[in-house]
mmCIF file with all atom_site columns, C-alpha atoms in Angstrom:
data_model
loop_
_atom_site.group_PDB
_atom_site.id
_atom_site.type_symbol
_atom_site.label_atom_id
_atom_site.label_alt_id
_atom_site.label_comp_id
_atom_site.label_asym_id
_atom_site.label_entity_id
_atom_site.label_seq_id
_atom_site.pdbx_PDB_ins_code
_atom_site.Cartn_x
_atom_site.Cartn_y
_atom_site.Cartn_z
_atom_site.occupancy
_atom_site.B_iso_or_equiv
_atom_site.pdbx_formal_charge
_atom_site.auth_seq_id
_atom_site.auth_comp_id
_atom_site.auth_asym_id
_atom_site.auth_atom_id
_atom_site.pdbx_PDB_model_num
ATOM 1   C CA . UNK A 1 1   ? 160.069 147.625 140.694 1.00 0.00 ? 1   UNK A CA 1
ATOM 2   C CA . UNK A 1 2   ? 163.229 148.889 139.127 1.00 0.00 ? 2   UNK A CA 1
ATOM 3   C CA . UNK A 1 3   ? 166.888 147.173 139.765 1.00 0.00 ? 3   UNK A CA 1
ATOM 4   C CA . UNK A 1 4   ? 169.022 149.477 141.743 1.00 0.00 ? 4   UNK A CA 1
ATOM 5   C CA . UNK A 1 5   ? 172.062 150.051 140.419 1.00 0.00 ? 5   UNK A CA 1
ATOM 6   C CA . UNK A 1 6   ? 175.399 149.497 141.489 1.00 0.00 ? 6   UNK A CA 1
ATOM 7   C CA . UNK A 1 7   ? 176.512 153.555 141.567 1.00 0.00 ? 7   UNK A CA 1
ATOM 8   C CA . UNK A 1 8   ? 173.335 154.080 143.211 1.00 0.00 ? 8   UNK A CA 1
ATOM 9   C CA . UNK A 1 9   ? 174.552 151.500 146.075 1.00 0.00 ? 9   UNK A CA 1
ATOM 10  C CA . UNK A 1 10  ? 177.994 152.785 145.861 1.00 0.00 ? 10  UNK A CA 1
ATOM 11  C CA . UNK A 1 11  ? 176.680 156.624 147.056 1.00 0.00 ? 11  UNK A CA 1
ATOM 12  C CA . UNK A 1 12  ? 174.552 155.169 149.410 1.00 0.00 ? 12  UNK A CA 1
ATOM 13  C CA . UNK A 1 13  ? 177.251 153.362 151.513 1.00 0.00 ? 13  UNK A CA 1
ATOM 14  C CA . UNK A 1 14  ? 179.373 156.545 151.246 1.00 0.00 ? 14  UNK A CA 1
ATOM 15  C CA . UNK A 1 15  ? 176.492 158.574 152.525 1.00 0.00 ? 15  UNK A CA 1
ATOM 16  C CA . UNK A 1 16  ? 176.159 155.970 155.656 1.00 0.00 ? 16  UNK A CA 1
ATOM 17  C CA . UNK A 1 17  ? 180.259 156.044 156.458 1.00 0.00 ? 17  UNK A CA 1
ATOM 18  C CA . UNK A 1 18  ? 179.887 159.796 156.516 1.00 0.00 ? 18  UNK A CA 1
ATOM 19  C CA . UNK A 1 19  ? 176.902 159.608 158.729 1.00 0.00 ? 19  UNK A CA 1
ATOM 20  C CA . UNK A 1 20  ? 178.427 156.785 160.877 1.00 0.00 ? 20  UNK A CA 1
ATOM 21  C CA . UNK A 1 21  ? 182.045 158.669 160.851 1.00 0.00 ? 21  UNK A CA 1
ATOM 22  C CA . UNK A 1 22  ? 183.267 155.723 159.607 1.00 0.00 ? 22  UNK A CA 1
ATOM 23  C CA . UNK A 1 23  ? 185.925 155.665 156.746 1.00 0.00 ? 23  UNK A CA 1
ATOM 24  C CA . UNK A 1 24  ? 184.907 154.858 153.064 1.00 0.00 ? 24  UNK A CA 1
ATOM 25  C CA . UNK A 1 25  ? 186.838 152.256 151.764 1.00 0.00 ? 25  UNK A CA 1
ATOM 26  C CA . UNK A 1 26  ? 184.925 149.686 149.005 1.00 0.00 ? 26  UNK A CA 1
ATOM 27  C CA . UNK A 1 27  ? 187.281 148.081 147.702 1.00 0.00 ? 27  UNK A CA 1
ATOM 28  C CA . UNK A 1 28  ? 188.311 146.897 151.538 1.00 0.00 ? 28  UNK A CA 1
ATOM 29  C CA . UNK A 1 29  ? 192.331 147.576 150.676 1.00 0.00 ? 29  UNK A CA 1
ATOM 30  C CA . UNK A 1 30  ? 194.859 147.196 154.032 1.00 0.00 ? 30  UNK A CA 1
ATOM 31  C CA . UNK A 1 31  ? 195.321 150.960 155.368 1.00 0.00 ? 31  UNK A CA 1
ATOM 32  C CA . UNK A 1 32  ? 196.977 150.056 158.211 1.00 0.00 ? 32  UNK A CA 1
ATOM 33  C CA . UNK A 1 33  ? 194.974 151.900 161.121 1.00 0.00 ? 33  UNK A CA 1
ATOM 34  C CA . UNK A 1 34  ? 195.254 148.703 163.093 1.00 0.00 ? 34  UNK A CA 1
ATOM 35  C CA . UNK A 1 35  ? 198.431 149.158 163.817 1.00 0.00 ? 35  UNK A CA 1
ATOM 36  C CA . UNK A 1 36  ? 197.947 152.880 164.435 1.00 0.00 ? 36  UNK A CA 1
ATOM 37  C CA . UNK A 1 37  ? 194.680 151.790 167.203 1.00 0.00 ? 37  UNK A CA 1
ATOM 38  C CA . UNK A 1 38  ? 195.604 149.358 168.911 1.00 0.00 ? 38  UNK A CA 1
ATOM 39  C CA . UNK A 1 39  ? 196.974 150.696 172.579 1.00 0.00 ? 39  UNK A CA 1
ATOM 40  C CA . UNK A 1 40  ? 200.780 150.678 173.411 1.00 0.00 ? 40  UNK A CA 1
ATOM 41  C CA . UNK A 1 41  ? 201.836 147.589 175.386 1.00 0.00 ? 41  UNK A CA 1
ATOM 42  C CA . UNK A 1 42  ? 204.910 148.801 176.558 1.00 0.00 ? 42  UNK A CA 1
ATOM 43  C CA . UNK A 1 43  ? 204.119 150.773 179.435 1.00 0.00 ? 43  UNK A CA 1
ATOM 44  C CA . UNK A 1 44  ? 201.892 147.476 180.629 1.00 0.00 ? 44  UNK A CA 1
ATOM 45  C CA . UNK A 1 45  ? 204.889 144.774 180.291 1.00 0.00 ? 45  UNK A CA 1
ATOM 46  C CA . UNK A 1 46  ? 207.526 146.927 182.381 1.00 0.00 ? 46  UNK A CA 1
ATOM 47  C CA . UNK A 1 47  ? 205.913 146.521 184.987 1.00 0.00 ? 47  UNK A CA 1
ATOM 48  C CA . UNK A 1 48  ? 205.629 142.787 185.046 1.00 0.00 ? 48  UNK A CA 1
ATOM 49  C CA . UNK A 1 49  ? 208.540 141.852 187.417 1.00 0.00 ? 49  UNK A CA 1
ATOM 50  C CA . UNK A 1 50  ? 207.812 143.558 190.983 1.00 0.00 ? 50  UNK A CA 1
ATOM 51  C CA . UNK A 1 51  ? 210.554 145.755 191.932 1.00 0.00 ? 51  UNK A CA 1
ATOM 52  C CA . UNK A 1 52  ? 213.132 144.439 193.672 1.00 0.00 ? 52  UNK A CA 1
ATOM 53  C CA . UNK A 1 53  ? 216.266 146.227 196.458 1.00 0.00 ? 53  UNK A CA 1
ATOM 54  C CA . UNK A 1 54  ? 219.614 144.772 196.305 1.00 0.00 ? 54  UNK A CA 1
ATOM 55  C CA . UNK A 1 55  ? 222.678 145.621 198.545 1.00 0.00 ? 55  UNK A CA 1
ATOM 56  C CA . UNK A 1 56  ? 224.566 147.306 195.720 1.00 0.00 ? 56  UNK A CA 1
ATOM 57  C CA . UNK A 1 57  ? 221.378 149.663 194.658 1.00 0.00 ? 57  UNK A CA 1
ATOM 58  C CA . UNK A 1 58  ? 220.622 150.134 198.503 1.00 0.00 ? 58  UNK A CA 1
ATOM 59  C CA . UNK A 1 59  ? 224.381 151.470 198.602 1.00 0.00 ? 59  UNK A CA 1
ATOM 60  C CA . UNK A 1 60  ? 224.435 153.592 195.483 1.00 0.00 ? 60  UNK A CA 1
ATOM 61  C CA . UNK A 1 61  ? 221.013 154.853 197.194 1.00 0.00 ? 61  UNK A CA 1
ATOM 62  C CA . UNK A 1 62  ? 223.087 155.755 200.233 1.00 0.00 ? 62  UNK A CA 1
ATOM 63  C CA . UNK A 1 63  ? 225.528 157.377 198.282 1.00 0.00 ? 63  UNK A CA 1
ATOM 64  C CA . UNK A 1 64  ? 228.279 154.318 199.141 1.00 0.00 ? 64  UNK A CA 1
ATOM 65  C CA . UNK A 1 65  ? 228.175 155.848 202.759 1.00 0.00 ? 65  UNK A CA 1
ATOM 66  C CA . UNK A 1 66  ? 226.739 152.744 204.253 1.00 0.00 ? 66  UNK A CA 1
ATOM 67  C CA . UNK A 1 67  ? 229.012 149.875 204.469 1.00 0.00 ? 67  UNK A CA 1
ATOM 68  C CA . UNK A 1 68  ? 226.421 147.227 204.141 1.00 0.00 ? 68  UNK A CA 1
ATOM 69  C CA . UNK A 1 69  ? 227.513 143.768 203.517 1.00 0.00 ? 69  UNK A CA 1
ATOM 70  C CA . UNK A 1 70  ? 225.708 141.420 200.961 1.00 0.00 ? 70  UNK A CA 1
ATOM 71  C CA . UNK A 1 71  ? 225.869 138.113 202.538 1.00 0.00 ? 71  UNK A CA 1
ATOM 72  C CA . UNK A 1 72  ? 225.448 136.398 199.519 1.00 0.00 ? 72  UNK A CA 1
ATOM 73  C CA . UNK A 1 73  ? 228.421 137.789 197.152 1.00 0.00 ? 73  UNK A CA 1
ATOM 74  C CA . UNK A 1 74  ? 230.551 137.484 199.895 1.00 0.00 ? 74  UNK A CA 1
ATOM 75  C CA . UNK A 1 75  ? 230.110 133.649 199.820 1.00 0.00 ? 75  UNK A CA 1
ATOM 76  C CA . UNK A 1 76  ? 230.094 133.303 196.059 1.00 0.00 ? 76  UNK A CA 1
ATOM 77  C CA . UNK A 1 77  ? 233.677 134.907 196.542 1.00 0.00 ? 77  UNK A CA 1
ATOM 78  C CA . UNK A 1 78  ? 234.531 133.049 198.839 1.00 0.00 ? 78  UNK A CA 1
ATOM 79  C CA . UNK A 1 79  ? 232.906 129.461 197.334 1.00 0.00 ? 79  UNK A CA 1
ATOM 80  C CA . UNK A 1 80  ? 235.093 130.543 193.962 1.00 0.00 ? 80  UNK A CA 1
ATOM 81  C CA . UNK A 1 81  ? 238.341 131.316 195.923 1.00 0.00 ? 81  UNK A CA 1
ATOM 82  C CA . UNK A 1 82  ? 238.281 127.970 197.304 1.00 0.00 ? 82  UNK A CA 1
ATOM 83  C CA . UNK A 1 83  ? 237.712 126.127 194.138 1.00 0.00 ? 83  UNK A CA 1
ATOM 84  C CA . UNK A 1 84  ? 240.572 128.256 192.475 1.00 0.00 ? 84  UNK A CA 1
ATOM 85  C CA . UNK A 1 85  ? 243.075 127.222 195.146 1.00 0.00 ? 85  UNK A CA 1
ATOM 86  C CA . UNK A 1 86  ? 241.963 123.139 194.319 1.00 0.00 ? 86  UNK A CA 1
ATOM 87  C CA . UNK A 1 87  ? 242.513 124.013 191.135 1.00 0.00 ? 87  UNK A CA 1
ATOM 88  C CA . UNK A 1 88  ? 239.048 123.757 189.675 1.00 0.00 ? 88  UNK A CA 1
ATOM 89  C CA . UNK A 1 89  ? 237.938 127.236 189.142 1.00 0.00 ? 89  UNK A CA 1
ATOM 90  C CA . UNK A 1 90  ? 237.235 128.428 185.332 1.00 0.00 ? 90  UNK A CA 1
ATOM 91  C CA . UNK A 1 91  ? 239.656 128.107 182.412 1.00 0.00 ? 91  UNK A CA 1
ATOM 92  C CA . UNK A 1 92  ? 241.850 131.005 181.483 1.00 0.00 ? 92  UNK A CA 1
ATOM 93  C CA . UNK A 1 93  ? 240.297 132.771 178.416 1.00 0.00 ? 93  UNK A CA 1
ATOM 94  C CA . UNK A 1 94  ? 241.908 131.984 175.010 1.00 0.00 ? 94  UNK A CA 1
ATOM 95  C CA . UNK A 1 95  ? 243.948 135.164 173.547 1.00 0.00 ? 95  UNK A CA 1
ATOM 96  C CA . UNK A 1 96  ? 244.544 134.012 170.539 1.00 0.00 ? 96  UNK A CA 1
ATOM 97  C CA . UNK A 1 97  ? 242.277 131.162 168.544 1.00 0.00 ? 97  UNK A CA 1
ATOM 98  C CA . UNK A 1 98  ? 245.657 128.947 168.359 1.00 0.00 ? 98  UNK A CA 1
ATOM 99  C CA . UNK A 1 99  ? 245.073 129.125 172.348 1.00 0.00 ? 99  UNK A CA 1
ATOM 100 C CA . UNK A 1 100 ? 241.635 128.257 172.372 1.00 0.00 ? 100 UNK A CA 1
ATOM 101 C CA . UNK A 1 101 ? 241.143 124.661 173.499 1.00 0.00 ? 101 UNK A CA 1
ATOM 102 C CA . UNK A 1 102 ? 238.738 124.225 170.442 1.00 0.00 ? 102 UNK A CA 1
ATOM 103 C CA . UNK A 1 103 ? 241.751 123.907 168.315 1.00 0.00 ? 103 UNK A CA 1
ATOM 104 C CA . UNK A 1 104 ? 243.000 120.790 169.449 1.00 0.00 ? 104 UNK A CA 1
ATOM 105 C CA . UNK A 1 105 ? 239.483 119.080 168.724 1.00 0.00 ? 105 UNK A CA 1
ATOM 106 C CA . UNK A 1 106 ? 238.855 117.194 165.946 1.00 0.00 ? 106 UNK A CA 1
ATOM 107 C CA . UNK A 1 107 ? 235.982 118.267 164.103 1.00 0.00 ? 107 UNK A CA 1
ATOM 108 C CA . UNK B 2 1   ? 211.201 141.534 197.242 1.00 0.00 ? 1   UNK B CA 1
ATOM 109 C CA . UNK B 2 2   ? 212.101 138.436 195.313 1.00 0.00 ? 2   UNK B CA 1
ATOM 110 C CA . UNK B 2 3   ? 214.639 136.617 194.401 1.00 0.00 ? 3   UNK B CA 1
ATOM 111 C CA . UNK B 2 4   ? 218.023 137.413 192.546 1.00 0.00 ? 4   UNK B CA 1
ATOM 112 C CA . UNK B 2 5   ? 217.132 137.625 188.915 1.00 0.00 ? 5   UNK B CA 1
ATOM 113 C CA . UNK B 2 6   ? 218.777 134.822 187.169 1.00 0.00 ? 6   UNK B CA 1
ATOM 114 C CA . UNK B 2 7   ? 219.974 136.029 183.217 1.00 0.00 ? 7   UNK B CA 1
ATOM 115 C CA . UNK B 2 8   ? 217.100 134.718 181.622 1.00 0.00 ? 8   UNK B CA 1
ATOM 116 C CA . UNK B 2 9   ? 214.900 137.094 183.489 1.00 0.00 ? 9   UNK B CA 1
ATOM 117 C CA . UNK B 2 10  ? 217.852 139.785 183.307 1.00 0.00 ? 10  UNK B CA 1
ATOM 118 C CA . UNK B 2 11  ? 217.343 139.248 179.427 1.00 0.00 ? 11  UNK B CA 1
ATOM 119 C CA . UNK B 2 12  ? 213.182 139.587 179.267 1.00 0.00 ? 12  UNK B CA 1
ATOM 120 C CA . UNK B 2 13  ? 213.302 142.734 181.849 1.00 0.00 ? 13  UNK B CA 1
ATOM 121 C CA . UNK B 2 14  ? 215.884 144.366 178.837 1.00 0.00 ? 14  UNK B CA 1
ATOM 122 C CA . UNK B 2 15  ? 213.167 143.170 176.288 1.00 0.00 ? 15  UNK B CA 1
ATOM 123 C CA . UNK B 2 16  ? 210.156 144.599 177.901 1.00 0.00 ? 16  UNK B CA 1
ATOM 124 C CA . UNK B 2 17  ? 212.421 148.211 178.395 1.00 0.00 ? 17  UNK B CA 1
ATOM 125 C CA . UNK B 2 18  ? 213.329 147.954 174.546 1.00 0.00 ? 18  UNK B CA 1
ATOM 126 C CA . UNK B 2 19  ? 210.047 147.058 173.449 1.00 0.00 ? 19  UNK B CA 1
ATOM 127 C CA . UNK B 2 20  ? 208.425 149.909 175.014 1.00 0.00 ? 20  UNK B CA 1
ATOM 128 C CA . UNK B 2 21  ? 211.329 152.394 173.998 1.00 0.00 ? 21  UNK B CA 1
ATOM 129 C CA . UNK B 2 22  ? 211.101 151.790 170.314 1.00 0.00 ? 22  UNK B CA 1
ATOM 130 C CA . UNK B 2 23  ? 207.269 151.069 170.242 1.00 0.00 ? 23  UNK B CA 1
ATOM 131 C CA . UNK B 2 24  ? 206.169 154.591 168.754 1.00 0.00 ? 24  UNK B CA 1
ATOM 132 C CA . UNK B 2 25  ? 208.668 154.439 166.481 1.00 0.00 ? 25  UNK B CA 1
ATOM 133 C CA . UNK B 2 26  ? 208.272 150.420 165.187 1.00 0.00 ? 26  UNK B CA 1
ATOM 134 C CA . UNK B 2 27  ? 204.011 150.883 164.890 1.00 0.00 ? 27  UNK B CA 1
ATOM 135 C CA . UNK B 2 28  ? 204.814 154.035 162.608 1.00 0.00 ? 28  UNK B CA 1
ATOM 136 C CA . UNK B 2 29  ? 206.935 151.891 160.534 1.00 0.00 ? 29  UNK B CA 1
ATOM 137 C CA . UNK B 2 30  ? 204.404 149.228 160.815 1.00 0.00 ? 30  UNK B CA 1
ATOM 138 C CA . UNK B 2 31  ? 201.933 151.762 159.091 1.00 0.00 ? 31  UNK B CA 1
ATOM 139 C CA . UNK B 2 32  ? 203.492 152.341 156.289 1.00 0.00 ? 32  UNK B CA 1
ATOM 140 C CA . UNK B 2 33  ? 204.754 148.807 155.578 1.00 0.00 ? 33  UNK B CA 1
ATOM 141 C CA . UNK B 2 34  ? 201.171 147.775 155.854 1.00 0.00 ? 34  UNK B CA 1
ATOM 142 C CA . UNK B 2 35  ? 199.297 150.450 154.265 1.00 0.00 ? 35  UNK B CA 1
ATOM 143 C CA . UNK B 2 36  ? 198.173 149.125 151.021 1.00 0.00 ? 36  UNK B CA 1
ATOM 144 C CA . UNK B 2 37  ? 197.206 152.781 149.514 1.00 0.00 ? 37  UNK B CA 1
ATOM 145 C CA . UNK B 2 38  ? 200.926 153.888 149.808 1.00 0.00 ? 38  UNK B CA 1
ATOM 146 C CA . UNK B 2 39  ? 203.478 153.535 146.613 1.00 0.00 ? 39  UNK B CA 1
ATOM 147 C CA . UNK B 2 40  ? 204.724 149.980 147.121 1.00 0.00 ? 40  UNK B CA 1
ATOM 148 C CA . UNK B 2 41  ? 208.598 151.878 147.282 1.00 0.00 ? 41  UNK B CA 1
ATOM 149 C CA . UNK B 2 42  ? 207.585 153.367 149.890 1.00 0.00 ? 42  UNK B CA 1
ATOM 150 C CA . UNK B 2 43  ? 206.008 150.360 151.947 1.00 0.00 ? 43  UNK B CA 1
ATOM 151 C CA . UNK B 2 44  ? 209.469 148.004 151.156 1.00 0.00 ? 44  UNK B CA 1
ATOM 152 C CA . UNK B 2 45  ? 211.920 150.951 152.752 1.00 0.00 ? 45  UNK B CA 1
ATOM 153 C CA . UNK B 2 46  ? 209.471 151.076 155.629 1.00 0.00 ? 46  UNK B CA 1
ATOM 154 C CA . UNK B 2 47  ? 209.599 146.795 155.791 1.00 0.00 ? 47  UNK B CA 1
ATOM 155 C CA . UNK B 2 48  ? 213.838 147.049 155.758 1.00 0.00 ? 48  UNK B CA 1
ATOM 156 C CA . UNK B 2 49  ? 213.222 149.585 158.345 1.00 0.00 ? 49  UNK B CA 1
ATOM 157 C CA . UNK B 2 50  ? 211.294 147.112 160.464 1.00 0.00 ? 50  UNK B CA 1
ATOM 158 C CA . UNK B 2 51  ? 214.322 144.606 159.935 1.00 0.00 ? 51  UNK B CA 1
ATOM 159 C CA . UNK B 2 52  ? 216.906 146.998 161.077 1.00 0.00 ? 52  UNK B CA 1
ATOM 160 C CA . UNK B 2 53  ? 215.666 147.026 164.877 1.00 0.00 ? 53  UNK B CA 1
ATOM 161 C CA . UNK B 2 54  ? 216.919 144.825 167.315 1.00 0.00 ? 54  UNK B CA 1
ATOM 162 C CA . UNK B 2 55  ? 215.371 141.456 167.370 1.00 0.00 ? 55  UNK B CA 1
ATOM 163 C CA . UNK B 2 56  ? 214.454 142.507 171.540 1.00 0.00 ? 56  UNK B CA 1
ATOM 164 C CA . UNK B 2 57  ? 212.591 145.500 170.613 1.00 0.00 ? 57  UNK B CA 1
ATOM 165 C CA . UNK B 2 58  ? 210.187 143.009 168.759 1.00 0.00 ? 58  UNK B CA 1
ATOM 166 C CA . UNK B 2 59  ? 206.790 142.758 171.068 1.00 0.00 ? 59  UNK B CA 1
ATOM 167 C CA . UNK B 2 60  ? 206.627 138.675 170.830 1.00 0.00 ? 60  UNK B CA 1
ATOM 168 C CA . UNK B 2 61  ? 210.064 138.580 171.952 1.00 0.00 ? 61  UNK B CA 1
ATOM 169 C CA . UNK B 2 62  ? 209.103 138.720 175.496 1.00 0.00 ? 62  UNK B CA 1
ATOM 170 C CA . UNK B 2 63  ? 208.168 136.341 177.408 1.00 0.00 ? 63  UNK B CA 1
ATOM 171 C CA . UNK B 2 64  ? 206.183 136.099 180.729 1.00 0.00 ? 64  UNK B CA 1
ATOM 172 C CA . UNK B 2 65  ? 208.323 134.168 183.308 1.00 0.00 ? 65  UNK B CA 1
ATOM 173 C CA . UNK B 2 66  ? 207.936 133.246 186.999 1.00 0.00 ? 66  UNK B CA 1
ATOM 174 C CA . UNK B 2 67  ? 208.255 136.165 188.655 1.00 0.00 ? 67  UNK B CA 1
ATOM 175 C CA . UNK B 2 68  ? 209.568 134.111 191.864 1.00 0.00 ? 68  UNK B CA 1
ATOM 176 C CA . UNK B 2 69  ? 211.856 131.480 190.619 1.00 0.00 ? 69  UNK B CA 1
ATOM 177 C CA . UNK B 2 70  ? 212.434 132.780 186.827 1.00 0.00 ? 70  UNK B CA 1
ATOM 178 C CA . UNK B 2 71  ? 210.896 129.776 184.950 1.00 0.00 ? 71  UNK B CA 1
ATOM 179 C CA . UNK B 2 72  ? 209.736 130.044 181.330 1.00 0.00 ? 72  UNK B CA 1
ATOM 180 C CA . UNK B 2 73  ? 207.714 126.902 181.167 1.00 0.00 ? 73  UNK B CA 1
ATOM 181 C CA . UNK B 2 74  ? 204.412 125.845 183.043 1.00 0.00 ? 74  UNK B CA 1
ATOM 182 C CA . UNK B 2 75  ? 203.241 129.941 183.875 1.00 0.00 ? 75  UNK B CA 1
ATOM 183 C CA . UNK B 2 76  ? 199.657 130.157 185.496 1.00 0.00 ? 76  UNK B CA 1
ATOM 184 C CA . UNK B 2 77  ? 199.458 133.828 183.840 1.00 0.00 ? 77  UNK B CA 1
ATOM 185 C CA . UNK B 2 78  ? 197.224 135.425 186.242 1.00 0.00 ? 78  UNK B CA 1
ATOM 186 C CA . UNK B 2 79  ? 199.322 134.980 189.067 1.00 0.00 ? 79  UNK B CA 1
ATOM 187 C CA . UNK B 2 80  ? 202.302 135.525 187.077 1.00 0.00 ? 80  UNK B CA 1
ATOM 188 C CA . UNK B 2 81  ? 203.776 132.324 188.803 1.00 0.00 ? 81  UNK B CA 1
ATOM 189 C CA . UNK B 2 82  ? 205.175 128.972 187.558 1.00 0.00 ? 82  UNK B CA 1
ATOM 190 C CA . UNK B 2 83  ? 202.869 125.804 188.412 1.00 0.00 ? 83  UNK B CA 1
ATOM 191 C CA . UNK B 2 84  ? 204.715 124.791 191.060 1.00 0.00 ? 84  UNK B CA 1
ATOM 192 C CA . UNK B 2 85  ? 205.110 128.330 192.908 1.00 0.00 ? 85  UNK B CA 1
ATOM 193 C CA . UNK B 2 86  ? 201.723 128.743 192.549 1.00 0.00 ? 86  UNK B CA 1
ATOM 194 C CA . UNK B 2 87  ? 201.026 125.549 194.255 1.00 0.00 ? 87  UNK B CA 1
ATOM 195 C CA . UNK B 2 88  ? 203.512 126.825 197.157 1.00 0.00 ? 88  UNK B CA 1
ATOM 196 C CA . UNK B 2 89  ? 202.052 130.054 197.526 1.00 0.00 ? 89  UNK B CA 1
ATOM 197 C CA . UNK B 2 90  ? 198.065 128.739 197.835 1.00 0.00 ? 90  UNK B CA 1
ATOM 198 C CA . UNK B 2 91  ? 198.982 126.138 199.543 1.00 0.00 ? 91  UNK B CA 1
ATOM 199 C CA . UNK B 2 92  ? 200.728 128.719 202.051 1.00 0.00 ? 92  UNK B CA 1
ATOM 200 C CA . UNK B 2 93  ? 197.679 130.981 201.920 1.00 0.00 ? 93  UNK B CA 1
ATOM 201 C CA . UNK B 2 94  ? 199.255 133.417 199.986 1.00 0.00 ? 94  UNK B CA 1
ATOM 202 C CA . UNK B 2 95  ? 196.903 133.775 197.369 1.00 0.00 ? 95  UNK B CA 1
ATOM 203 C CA . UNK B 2 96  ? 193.982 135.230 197.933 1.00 0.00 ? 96  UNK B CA 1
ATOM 204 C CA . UNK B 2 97  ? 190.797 133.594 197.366 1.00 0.00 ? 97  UNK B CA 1
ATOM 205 C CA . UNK B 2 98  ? 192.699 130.528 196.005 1.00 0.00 ? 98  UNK B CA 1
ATOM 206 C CA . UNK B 2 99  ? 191.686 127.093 197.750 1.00 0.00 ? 99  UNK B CA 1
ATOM 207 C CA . UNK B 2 100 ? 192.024 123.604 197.010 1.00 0.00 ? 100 UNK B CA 1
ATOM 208 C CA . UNK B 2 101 ? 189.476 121.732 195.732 1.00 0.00 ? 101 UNK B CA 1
ATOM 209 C CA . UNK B 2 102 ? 188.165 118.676 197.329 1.00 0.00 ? 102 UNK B CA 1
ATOM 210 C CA . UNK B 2 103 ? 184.945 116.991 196.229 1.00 0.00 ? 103 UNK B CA 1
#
């Protein structure tokens, strides 16, 4: 029985990828159709976080005609107003890096 | 409705929009970085390309979180849920077809 040679091999894989509709590629280099068939995952991760309605989108909904009240912000406000008026609310922002309280520190 | 989104899960929703805005655009630049049959000039403009988007429009950039209380660690993925709002919600009957086992 005679050896079969390589060229012989070589046509006969082409002839089976063009059968198959499968591309011919011997030499197994990276073309990159992965990236190209895979699906899109985009469409599939916005939708992880259910929707959710808050006072200010129910009120741009309503075209600001509704004077609902979120109970919430309200008391944040007011939680914040009190601490200012102890003196504890948030430090002024630095203008200028000499204001910055960072200066002062020893690195 | 759930919660008020804390930042953290302000931050991933903004992700997942960016991701799947610049998705076409990041596989086709994927292609060509990748494709080994291309002129390798080519393939590195495509690859600076890549590095020019915005590190959120990167797919592994987001992250699933607990869609009720906004925690990163401890997710049961199915559900979607952090282990210990998962353990709220079944015990609550929330779940369905989730019981507790007892042998």
């Amino acid at each position: 029985m005679a050896a079969i040679t390589p060229s012989r091999l070589a046509s006969l894989t082409r002839l089976r990828c063009s059968l198959f509709q499968t591309s011919y590629n011997p030499t197994s280099i990276r073309t990159g159709a992965k990236y190209l068939r895979s699906r899109l995952v985009g469409p599939s991760m916005v939708n992880y976080y259910p929707e959710t309605l808050t006072v200010a989108q129910l009120r741009e909904w309503s075209g600001y005609k509704w004077d609902l009240i979120d109970q919430q912000e309200v008391q944040r406000l007011e939680d914040i107003g009190f601490k200012k008026a102890r003196g504890k609310g948030t430090p002024k922002k630095a203008k200028t890096p000499g204001d910055s309280r960072r200066a002062g520190k020893r690195r | 409705m759930g919660p008020k989104p804390n930042a953290r899960i302000l931050r991933d929703i903004s992700a997942r929009e960016m991701v799947k805005q610049n998705e076409v655009a990041r596989r086709a630049y994927l292609y060509v970085a990748r494709n080994q049959a291309l002129p390798p000039q080519v393939r590195y403009q495509a690859q600076l390309q890549l590095n020019n988007f915005h590190i959120r429009t990167r797919p592994s950039c987001v992250r699933n979180r607990c869609t009720e209380s906004g925690k990163g660690r401890g997710i049961i993925n199915e559900f979607g849920l952090s282990r210990f709002q998962f353990r709220l919600k079944a015990l609550a009957g929330e779940l369905p077809g989730v019981k507790k086992a007892s042998w």
